[in-house]
Short mmCIF file of C-alpha atoms in Angstrom, two decimals:
data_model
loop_
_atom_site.label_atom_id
_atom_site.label_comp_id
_atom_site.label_asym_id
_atom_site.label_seq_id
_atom_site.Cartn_x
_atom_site.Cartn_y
_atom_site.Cartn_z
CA UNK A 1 -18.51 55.76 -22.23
CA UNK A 2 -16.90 55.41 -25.43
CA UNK A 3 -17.92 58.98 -26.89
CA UNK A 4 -16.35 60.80 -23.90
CA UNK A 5 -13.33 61.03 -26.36
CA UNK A 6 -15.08 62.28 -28.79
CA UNK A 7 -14.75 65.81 -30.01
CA UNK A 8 -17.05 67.37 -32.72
CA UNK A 9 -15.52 68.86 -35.92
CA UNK A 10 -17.37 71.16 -37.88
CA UNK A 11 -15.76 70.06 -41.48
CA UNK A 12 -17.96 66.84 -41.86
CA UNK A 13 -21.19 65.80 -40.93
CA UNK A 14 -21.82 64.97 -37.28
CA UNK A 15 -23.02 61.66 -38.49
CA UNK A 16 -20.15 60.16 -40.22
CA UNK A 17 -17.75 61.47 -36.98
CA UNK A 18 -19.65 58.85 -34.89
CA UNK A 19 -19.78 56.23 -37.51
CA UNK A 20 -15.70 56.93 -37.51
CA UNK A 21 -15.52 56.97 -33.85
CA UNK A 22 -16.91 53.49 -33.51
CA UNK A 23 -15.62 51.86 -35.88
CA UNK A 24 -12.36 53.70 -34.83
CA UNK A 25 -12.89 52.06 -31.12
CA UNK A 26 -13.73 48.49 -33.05
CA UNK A 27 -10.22 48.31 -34.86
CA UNK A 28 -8.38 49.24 -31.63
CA UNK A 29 -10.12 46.97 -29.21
CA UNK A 30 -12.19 49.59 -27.36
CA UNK A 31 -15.30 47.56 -28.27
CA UNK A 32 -15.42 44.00 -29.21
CA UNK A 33 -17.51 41.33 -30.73
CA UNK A 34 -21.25 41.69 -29.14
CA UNK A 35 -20.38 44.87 -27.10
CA UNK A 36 -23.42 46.96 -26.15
CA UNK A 37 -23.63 50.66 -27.73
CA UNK A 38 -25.12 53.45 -25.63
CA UNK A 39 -28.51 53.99 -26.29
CA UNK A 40 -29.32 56.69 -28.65
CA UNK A 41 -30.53 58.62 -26.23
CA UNK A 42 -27.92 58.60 -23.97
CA UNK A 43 -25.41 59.72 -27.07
CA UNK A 44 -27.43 62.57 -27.77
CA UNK A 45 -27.64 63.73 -23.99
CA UNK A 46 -23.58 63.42 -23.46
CA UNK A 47 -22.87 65.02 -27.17
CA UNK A 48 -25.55 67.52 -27.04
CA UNK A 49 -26.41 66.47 -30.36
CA UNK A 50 -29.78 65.17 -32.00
CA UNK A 51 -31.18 61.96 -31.23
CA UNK A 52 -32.01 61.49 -34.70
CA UNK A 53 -28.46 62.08 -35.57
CA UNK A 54 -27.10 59.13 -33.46
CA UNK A 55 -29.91 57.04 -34.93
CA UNK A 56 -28.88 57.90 -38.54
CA UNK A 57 -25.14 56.85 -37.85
CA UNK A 58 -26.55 53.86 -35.95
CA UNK A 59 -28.48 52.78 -38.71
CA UNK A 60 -25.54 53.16 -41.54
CA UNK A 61 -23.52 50.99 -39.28
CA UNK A 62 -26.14 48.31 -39.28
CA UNK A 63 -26.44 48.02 -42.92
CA UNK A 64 -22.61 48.21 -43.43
CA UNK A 65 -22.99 44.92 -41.19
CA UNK A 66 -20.84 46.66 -38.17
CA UNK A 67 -23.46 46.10 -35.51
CA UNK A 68 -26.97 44.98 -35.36
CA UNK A 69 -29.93 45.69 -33.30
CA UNK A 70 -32.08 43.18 -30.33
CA UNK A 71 -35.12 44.96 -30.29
CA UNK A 72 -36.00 46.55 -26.83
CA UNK A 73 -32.16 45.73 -26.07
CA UNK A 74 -30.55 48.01 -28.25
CA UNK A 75 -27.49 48.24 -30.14
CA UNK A 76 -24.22 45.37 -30.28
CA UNK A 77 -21.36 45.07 -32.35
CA UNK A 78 -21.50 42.45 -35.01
CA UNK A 79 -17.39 42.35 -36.24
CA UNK A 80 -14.88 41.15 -34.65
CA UNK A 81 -11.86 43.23 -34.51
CA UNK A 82 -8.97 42.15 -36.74
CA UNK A 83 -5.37 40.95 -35.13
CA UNK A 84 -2.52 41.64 -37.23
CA UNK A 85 -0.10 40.83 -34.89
CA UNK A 86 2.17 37.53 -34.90
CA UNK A 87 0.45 35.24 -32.87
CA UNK A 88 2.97 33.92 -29.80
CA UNK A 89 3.60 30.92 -29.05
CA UNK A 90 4.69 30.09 -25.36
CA UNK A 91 6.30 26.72 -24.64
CA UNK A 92 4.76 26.42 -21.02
CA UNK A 93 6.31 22.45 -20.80
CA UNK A 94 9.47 24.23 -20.53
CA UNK A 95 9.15 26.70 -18.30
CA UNK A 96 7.54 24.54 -15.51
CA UNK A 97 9.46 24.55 -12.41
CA UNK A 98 10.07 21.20 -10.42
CA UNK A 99 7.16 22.31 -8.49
CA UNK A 100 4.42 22.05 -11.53
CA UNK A 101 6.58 19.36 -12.75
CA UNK A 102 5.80 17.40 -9.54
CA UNK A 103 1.98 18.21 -9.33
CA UNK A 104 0.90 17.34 -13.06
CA UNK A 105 3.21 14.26 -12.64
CA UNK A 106 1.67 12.75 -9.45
CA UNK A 107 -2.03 14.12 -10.59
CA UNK A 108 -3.81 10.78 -9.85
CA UNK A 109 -6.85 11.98 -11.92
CA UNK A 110 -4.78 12.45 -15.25
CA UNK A 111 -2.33 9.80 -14.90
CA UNK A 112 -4.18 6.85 -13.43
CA UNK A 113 -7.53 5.03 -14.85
CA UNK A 114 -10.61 7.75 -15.66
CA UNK A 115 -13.77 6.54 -14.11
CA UNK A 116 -16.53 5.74 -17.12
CA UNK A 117 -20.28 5.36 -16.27
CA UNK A 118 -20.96 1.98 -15.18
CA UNK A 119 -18.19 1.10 -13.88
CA UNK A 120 -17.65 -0.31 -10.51
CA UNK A 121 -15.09 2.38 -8.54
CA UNK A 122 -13.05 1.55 -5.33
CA UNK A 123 -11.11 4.72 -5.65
CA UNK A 124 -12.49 7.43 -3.52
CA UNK A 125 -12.51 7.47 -0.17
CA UNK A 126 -14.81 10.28 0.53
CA UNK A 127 -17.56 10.05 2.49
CA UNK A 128 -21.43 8.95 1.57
CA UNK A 129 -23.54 12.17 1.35
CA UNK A 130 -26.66 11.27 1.47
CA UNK A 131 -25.97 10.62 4.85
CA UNK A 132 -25.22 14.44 5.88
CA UNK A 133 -27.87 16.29 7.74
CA UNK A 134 -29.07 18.57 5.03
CA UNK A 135 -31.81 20.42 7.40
CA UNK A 136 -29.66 20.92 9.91
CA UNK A 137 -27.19 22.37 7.84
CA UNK A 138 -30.09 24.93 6.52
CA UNK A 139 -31.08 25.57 9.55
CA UNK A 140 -27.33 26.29 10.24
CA UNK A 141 -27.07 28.75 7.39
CA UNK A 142 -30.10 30.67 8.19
CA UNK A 143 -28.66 31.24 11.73
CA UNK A 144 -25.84 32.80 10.63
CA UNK A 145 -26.92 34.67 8.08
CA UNK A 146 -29.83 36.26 10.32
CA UNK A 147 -26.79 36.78 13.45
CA UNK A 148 -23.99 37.98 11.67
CA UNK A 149 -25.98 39.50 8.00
CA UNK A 150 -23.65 40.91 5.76
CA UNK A 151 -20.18 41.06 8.16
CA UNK A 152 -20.16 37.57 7.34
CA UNK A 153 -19.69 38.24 3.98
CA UNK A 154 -17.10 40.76 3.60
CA UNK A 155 -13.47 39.96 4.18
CA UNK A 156 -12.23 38.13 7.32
CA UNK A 157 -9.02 36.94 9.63
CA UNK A 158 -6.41 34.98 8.45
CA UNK A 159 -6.45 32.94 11.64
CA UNK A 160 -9.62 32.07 10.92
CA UNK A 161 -13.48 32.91 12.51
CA UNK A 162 -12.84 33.26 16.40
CA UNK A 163 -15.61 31.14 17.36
CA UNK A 164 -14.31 28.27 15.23
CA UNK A 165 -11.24 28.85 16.99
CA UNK A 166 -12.53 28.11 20.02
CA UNK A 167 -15.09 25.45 19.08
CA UNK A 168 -12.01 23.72 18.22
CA UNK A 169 -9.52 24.14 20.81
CA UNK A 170 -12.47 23.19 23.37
CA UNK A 171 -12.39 19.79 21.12
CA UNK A 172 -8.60 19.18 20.69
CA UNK A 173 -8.94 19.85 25.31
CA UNK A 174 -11.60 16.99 24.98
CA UNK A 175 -8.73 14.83 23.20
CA UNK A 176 -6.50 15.19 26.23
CA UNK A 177 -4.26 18.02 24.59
CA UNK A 178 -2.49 20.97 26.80
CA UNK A 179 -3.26 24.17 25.07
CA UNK A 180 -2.27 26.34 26.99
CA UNK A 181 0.41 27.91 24.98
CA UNK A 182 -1.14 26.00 21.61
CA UNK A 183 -3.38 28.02 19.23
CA UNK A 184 -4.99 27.14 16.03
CA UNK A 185 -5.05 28.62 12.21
CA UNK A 186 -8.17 27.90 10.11
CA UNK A 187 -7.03 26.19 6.42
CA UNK A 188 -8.75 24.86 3.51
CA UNK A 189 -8.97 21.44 4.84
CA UNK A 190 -5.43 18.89 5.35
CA UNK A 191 -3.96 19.53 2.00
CA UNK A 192 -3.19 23.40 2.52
CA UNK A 193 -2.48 23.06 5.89
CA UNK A 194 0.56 20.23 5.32
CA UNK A 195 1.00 22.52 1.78
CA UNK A 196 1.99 26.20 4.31
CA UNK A 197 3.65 24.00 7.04
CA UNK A 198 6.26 22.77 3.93
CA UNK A 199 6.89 26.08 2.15
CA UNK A 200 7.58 27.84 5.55
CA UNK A 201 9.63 25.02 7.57
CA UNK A 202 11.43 23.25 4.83
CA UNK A 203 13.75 23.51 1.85
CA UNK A 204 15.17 21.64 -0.88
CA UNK A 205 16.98 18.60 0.16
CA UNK A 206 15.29 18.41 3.37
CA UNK A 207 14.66 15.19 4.74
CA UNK A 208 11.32 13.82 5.98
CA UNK A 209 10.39 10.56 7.70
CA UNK A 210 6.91 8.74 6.99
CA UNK A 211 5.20 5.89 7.56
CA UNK A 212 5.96 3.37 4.20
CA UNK A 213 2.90 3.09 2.42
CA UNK A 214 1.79 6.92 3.20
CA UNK A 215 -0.96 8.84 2.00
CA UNK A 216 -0.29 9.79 -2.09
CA UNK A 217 -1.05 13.77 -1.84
CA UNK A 218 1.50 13.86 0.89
CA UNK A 219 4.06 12.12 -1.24
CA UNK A 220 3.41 14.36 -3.82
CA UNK A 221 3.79 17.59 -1.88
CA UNK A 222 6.36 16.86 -0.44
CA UNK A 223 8.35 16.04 -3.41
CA UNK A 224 7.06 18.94 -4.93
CA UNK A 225 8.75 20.67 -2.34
CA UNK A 226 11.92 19.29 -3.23
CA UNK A 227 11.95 16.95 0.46
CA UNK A 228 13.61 13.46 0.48
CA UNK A 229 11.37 11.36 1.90
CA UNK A 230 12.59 8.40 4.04
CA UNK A 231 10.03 5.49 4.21
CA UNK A 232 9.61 3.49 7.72
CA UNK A 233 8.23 0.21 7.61
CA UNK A 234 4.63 -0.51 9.56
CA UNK A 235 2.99 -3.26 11.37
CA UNK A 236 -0.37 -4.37 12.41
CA UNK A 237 0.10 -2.03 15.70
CA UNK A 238 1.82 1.08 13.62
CA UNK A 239 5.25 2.10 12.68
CA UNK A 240 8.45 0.02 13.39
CA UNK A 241 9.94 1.77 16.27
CA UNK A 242 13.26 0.21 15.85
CA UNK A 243 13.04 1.14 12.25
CA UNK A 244 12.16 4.46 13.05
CA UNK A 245 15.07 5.21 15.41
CA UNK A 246 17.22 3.82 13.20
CA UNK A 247 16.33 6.44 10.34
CA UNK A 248 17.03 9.47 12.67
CA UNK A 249 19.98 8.18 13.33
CA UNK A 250 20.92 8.05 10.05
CA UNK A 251 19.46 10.66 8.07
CA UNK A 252 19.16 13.30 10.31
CA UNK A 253 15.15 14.13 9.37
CA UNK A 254 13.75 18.33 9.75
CA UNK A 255 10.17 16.30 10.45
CA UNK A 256 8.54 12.97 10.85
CA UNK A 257 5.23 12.60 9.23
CA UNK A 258 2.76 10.28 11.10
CA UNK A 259 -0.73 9.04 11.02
CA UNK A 260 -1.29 7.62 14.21
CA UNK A 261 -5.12 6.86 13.06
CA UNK A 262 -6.72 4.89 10.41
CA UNK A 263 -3.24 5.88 8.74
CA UNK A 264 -3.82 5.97 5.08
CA UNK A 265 -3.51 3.74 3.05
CA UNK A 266 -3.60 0.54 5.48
CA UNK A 267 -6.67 1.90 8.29
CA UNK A 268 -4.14 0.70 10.92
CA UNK A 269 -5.05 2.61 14.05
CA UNK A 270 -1.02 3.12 15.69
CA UNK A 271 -1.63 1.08 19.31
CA UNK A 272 -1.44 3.00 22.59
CA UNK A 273 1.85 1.47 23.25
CA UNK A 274 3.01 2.13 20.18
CA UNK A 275 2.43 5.88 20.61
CA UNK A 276 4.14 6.60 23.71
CA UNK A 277 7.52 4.51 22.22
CA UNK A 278 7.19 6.58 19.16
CA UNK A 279 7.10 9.80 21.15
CA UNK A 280 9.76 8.78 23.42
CA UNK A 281 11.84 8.37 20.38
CA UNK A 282 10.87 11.94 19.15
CA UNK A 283 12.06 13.58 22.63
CA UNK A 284 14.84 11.97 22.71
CA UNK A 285 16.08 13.07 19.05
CA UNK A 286 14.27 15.96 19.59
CA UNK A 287 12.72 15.87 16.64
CA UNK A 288 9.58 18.00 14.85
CA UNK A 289 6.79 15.75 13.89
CA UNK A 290 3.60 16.48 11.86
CA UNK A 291 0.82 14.73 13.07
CA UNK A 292 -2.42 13.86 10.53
CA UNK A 293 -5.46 13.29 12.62
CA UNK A 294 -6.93 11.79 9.72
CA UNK A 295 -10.44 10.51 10.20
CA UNK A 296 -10.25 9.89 13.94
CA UNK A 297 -13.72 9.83 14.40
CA UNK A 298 -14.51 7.12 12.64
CA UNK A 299 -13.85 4.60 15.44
CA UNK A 300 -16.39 1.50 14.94
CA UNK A 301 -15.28 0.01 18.40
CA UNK A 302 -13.72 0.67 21.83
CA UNK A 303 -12.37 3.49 22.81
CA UNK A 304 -10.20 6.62 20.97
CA UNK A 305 -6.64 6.45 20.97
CA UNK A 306 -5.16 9.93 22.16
CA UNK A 307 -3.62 11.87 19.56
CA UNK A 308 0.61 12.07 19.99
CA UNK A 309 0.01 15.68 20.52
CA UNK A 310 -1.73 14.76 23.93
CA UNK A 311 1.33 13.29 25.20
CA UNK A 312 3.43 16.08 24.70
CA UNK A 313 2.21 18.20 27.39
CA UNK A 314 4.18 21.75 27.19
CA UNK A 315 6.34 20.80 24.65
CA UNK A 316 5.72 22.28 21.39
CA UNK A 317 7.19 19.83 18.84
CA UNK A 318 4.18 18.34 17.78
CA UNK A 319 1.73 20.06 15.16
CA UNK A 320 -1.08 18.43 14.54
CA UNK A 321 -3.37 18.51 10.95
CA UNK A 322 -7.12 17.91 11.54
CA UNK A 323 -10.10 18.00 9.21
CA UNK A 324 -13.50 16.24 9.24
CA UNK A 325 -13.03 16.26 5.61
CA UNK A 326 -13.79 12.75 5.50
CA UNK A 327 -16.54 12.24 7.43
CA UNK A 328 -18.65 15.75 7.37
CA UNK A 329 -18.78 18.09 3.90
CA UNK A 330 -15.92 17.44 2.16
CA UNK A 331 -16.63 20.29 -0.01
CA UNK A 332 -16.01 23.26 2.69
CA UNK A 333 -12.65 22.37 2.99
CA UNK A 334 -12.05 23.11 6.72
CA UNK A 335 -9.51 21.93 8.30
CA UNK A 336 -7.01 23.29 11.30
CA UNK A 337 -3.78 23.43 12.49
CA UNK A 338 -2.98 23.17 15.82
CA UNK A 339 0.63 24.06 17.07
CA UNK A 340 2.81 26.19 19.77
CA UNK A 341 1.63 29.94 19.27
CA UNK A 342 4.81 31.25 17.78
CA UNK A 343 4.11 28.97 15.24
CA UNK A 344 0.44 30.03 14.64
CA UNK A 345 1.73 33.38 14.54
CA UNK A 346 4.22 32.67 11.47
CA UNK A 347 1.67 30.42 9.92
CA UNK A 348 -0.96 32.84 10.15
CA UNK A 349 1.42 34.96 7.93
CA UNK A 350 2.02 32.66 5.40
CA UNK A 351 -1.57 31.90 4.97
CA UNK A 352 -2.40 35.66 4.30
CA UNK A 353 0.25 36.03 1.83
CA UNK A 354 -1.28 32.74 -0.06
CA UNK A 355 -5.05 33.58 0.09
CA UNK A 356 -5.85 35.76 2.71
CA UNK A 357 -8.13 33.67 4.78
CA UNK A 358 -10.55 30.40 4.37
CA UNK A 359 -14.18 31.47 4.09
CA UNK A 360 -15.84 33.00 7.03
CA UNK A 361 -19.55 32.43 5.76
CA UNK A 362 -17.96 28.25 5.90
CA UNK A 363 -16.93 28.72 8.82
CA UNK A 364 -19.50 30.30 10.94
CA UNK A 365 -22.15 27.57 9.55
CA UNK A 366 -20.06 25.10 10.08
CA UNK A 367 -19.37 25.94 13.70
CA UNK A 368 -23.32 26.73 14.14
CA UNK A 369 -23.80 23.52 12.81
CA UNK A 370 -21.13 21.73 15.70
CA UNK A 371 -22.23 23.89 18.25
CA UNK A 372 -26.32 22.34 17.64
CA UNK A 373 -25.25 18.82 18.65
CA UNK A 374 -25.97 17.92 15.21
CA UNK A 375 -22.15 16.39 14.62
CA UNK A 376 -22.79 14.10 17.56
CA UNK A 377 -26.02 12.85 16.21
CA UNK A 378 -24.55 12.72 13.08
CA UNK A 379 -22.11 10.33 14.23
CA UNK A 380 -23.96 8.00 15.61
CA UNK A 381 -25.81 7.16 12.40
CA UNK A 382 -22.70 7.00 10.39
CA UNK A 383 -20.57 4.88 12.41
CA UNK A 384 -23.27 2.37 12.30
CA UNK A 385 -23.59 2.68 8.73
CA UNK A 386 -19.85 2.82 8.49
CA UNK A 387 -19.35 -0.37 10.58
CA UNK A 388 -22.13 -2.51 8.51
CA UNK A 389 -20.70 -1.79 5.62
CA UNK A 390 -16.84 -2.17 6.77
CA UNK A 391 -18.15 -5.87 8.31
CA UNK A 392 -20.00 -6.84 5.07
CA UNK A 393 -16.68 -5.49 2.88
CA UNK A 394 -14.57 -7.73 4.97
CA UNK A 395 -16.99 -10.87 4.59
CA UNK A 396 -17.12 -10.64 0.78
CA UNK A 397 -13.05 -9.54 0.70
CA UNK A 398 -12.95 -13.64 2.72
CA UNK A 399 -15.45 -15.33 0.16
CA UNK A 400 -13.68 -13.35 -2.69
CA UNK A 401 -10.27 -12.52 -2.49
CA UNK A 402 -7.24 -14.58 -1.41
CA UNK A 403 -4.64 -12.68 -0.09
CA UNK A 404 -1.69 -12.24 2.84
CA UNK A 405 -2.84 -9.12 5.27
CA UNK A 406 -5.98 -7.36 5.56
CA UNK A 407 -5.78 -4.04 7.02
CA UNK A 408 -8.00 -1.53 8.63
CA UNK A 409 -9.56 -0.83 11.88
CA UNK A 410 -12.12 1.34 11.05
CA UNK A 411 -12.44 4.92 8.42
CA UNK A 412 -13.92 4.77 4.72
CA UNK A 413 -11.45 1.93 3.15
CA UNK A 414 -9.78 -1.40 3.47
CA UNK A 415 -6.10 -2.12 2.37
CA UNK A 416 -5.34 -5.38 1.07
CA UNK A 417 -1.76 -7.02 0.56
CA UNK A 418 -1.41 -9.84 -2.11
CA UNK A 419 0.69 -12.52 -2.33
CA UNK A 420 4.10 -11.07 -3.72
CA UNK A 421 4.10 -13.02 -7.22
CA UNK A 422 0.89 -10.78 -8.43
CA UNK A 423 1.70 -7.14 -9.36
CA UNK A 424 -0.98 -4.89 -8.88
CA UNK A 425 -0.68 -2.70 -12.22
CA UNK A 426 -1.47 -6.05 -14.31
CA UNK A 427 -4.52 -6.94 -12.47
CA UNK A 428 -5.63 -3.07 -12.29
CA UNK A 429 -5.47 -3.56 -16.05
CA UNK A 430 -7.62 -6.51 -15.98
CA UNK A 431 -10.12 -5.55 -13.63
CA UNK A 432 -10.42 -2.13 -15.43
CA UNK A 433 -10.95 -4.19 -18.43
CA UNK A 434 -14.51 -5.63 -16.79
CA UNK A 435 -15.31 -2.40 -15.27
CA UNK A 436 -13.58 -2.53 -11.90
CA UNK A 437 -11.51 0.26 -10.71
CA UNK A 438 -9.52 0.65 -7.17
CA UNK A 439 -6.25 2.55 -6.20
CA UNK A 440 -2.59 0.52 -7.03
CA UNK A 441 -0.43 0.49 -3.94
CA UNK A 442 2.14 1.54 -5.79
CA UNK A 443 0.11 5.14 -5.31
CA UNK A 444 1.60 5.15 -1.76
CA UNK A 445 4.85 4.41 -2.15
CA UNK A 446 8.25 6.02 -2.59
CA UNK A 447 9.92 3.89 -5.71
CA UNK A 448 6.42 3.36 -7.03
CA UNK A 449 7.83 -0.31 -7.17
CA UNK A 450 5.36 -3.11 -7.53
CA UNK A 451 4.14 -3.99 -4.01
CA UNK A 452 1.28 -6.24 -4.58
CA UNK A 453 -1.16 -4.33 -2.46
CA UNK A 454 -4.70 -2.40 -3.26
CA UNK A 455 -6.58 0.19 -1.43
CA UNK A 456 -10.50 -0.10 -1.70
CA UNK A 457 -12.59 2.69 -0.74
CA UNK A 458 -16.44 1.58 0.07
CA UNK A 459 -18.16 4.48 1.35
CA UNK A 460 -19.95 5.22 -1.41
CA UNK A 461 -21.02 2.21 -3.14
CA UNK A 462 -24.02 0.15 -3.59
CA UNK A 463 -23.52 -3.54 -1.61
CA UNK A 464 -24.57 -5.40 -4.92
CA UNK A 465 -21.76 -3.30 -6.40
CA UNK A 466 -19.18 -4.38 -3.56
CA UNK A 467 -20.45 -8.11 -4.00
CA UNK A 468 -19.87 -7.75 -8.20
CA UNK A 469 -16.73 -5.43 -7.66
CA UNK A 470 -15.02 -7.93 -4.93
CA UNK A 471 -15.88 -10.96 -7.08
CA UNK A 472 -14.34 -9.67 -10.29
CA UNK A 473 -11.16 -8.69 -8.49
CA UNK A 474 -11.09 -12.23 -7.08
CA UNK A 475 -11.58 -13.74 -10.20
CA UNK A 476 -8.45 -11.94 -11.46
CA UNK A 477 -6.45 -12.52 -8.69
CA UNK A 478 -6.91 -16.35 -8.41
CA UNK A 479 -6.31 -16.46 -12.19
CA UNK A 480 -2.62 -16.52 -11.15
CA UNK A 481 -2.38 -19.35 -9.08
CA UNK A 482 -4.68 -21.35 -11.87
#
């Protein structure tokens, strides 16, 4: 209270000593603009003076113009204290480090085309929501909250909510993995979990190998990080093996960074074959890889591919990145690491130092929800809905769009390379132009060279929008041929 301070003289009249003491408390800070005074009553009581005392000062101030009065509220301040000081000014451009200078650079949502209503948007790639289970997830929430109360909401484990844990090592055992000396850390979905494997297990002028195109927040962190990235080239089966050897050999990579399914941006699900050559290569270099297990689920046909971490058996160079991000709630940002138990251990570490743990109340619904049978219900419908629209995107890409490769097996998106006379940045501009947006494939790239390619994300969109959208960017196209 701001008349605890306050000590009455006897040479001056009781009221003008709070009339000073407040405005006193205005000029250094104390109170500010809209403040709340204590009621009268309460002055009087701490003071031991007369109500009608505090009232009197009170009502001085108010016709000074120092505060004012809400009636049945009680007393604010109306001024707002005066700053004599030099105001400072801070050059924050030039203080970034390489790490901000990285971010705000690569930040896709400032640099690249803004979305305005009514346009036609092939950008995102997340998933459609009306499609989640919105009862179930209720009926999720409810359960926990009646089970666990308010534990759930106080501070948890850096590792993450045990039974998560173990929901999800009982999955990654269903995917043909060996975990018996694996364990698993809880992030905020892929991002932080690639962002605390790179500020614990690399440093500047590290060298990483990818698939070439890669996913764009992946370039970007890794960058950030101050990590040379060495691109691989890719075919309709996955990354060149030859090519791949061939860049160990010379640069001498700390990791290789793979998507083995529905890599992004070209969908292309790595063949079985594939895998085990890539992996053989990885023994015998003895190299650490980083394995994204990006939207595996989303399978429209046959049968799952086992994840490269299944094939290593014992051996602990794999760690592998899930999330269902992409499929399933995007917006609880849950995803998992999964990697020898030393690891975990250091990991775990470097997570609580960062932001102590991902939230448990996300968690434990999220499990509850997985552990219903609702995900497996849930899939059904979507890969259906998934696989329509995927067919009908393909059938308008062949009416519309000319063009050299079409990849993509399956996930939320297409990837589409051009014939190499058209450059993708002109005929973003165009399309943009009639209201068409979609993602460069320049994005994905390490020179951010022309590469006459396009990623189009579908998930979300209307089919007379893909059939407008699709047409447009065929009109453009073929306008360079004419």
């Amino acid at each position: 209270m701001i008349f605890s301070t306050l000590e009455i003289q006897d040479n001056s009249p009781i009221y003008e000593q709070l009339e000073k003491h407040i405005e006193k408390a205005i000029e250094t800070g104390t109170l500010i603009k809209d403040s709340k005074l204590p009621s009268t009553r309460e002055v009087s009581s701490v003071l031991k003076i007369s109500r009608n005392t505090v009232m009197t000062a009170y009502e001085n101030l108010e016709s000074r113009g120092i505060i004012y009065s809400i009636k049945g509220k009680g007393s604010f301040v109306k001024v707002t204290t005066k700053n004599n000081t030099k105001p400072v000014e801070i050059d924050w451009q030039d203080r970034m480090s390489h790490y901000g200078e990285v971010c705000e650079a690569m930040d896709i949502l400032k640099t690249e085309y803004r979305y305005e209503k009514g346009m036609i948007s092939f950008k995102s790639i997340a998933p459609e929501g009306n499609l989640f289970d919105i009862e179930e997830f209720k009926r999720a929430f409810l359960d926990v909250i009646a089970l666990e109360g308010e534990k759930i909401l106080n501070y948890g484990y850096a590792q993450g909510y045990r039974e998560l844990i173990e929901y999800l090592m009982h999955y990654m055992k269903g995917k043909g993995v060996d975990c018996e000396e694996k364990d698993i850390l809880i992030t905020n979905g892929f991002t932080e979990g690639l962002d605390i494997l790179l500020s614990t297990y690399t440093k500047p002028g590290d060298k990483i190998i990818c698939e070439m195109p890669t996913h764009h927040t992946t370039l970007k962190m890794m960058r950030a990080y101050g990590i040379e990235v060495i691109g691989v080239a890719m075919d309709e089966q996955g990354i060149l093996v030859e090519d791949l050897e061939r860049k160990i050999v010379e640069h001498q990579p700390k990791w290789v960074y793979l998507t083995p399914s529905y890599q992004n941006p070209t969908g292309i699900v790595m063949s079985g074959q594939r895998r085990r050559e890539v992996y053989k290569i990885l023994c015998q270099y003895e190299i650490a890889c980083i394995e994204d297990g990006f939207n595996e689920e989303l399978l429209y046909s046959g049968s799952h591919v086992m994840p490269l971490i299944s094939l290593a058996g014992a051996s602990n160079h794999i760690i592998y990145l899930g999330s269902f991000s992409k499929i399933l709630f995007p917006g609880l940002r849950l995803g998992w690491i999964m990697a020898d138990k030393k690891c975990i251990s250091t990991l775990e570490s470097i997570k609580r130092a960062k932001n102590i743990h991902t939230s448990f109340l996300d968690q434990a619904i999220f499990v509850q929800y997985m552990k219903s049978g609702a995900f497996e219900r849930y899939l059904k419908k979507v890969r259906k809905y998934y696989r329509d629209k995927y067919l009908f995107v393909v059938e308008e890409i062949n009416k519309n769009i000319p063009y050299k490769q079409l990849c993509g097996e399956g996930g939320l998106h297409v990837y589409i390379i051009l014939d190499d006379n058209i450059n993708e940045r002109e005929l973003l501009e165009k399309c943009y132009a009639r209201g068409v947006l979609f993602m460069p494939g320049d994005i994905f790239t390490i020179n951010r060279g022309n590469s006459s390619s396009l990623r189009l994300g579908f998930a979300r969109l209307e089919d007379k929008e893909i059939v407008k959208g699709l047409r447009i960017i065929g009109e453009e196209i073929k306008k360079y041929t004419d």
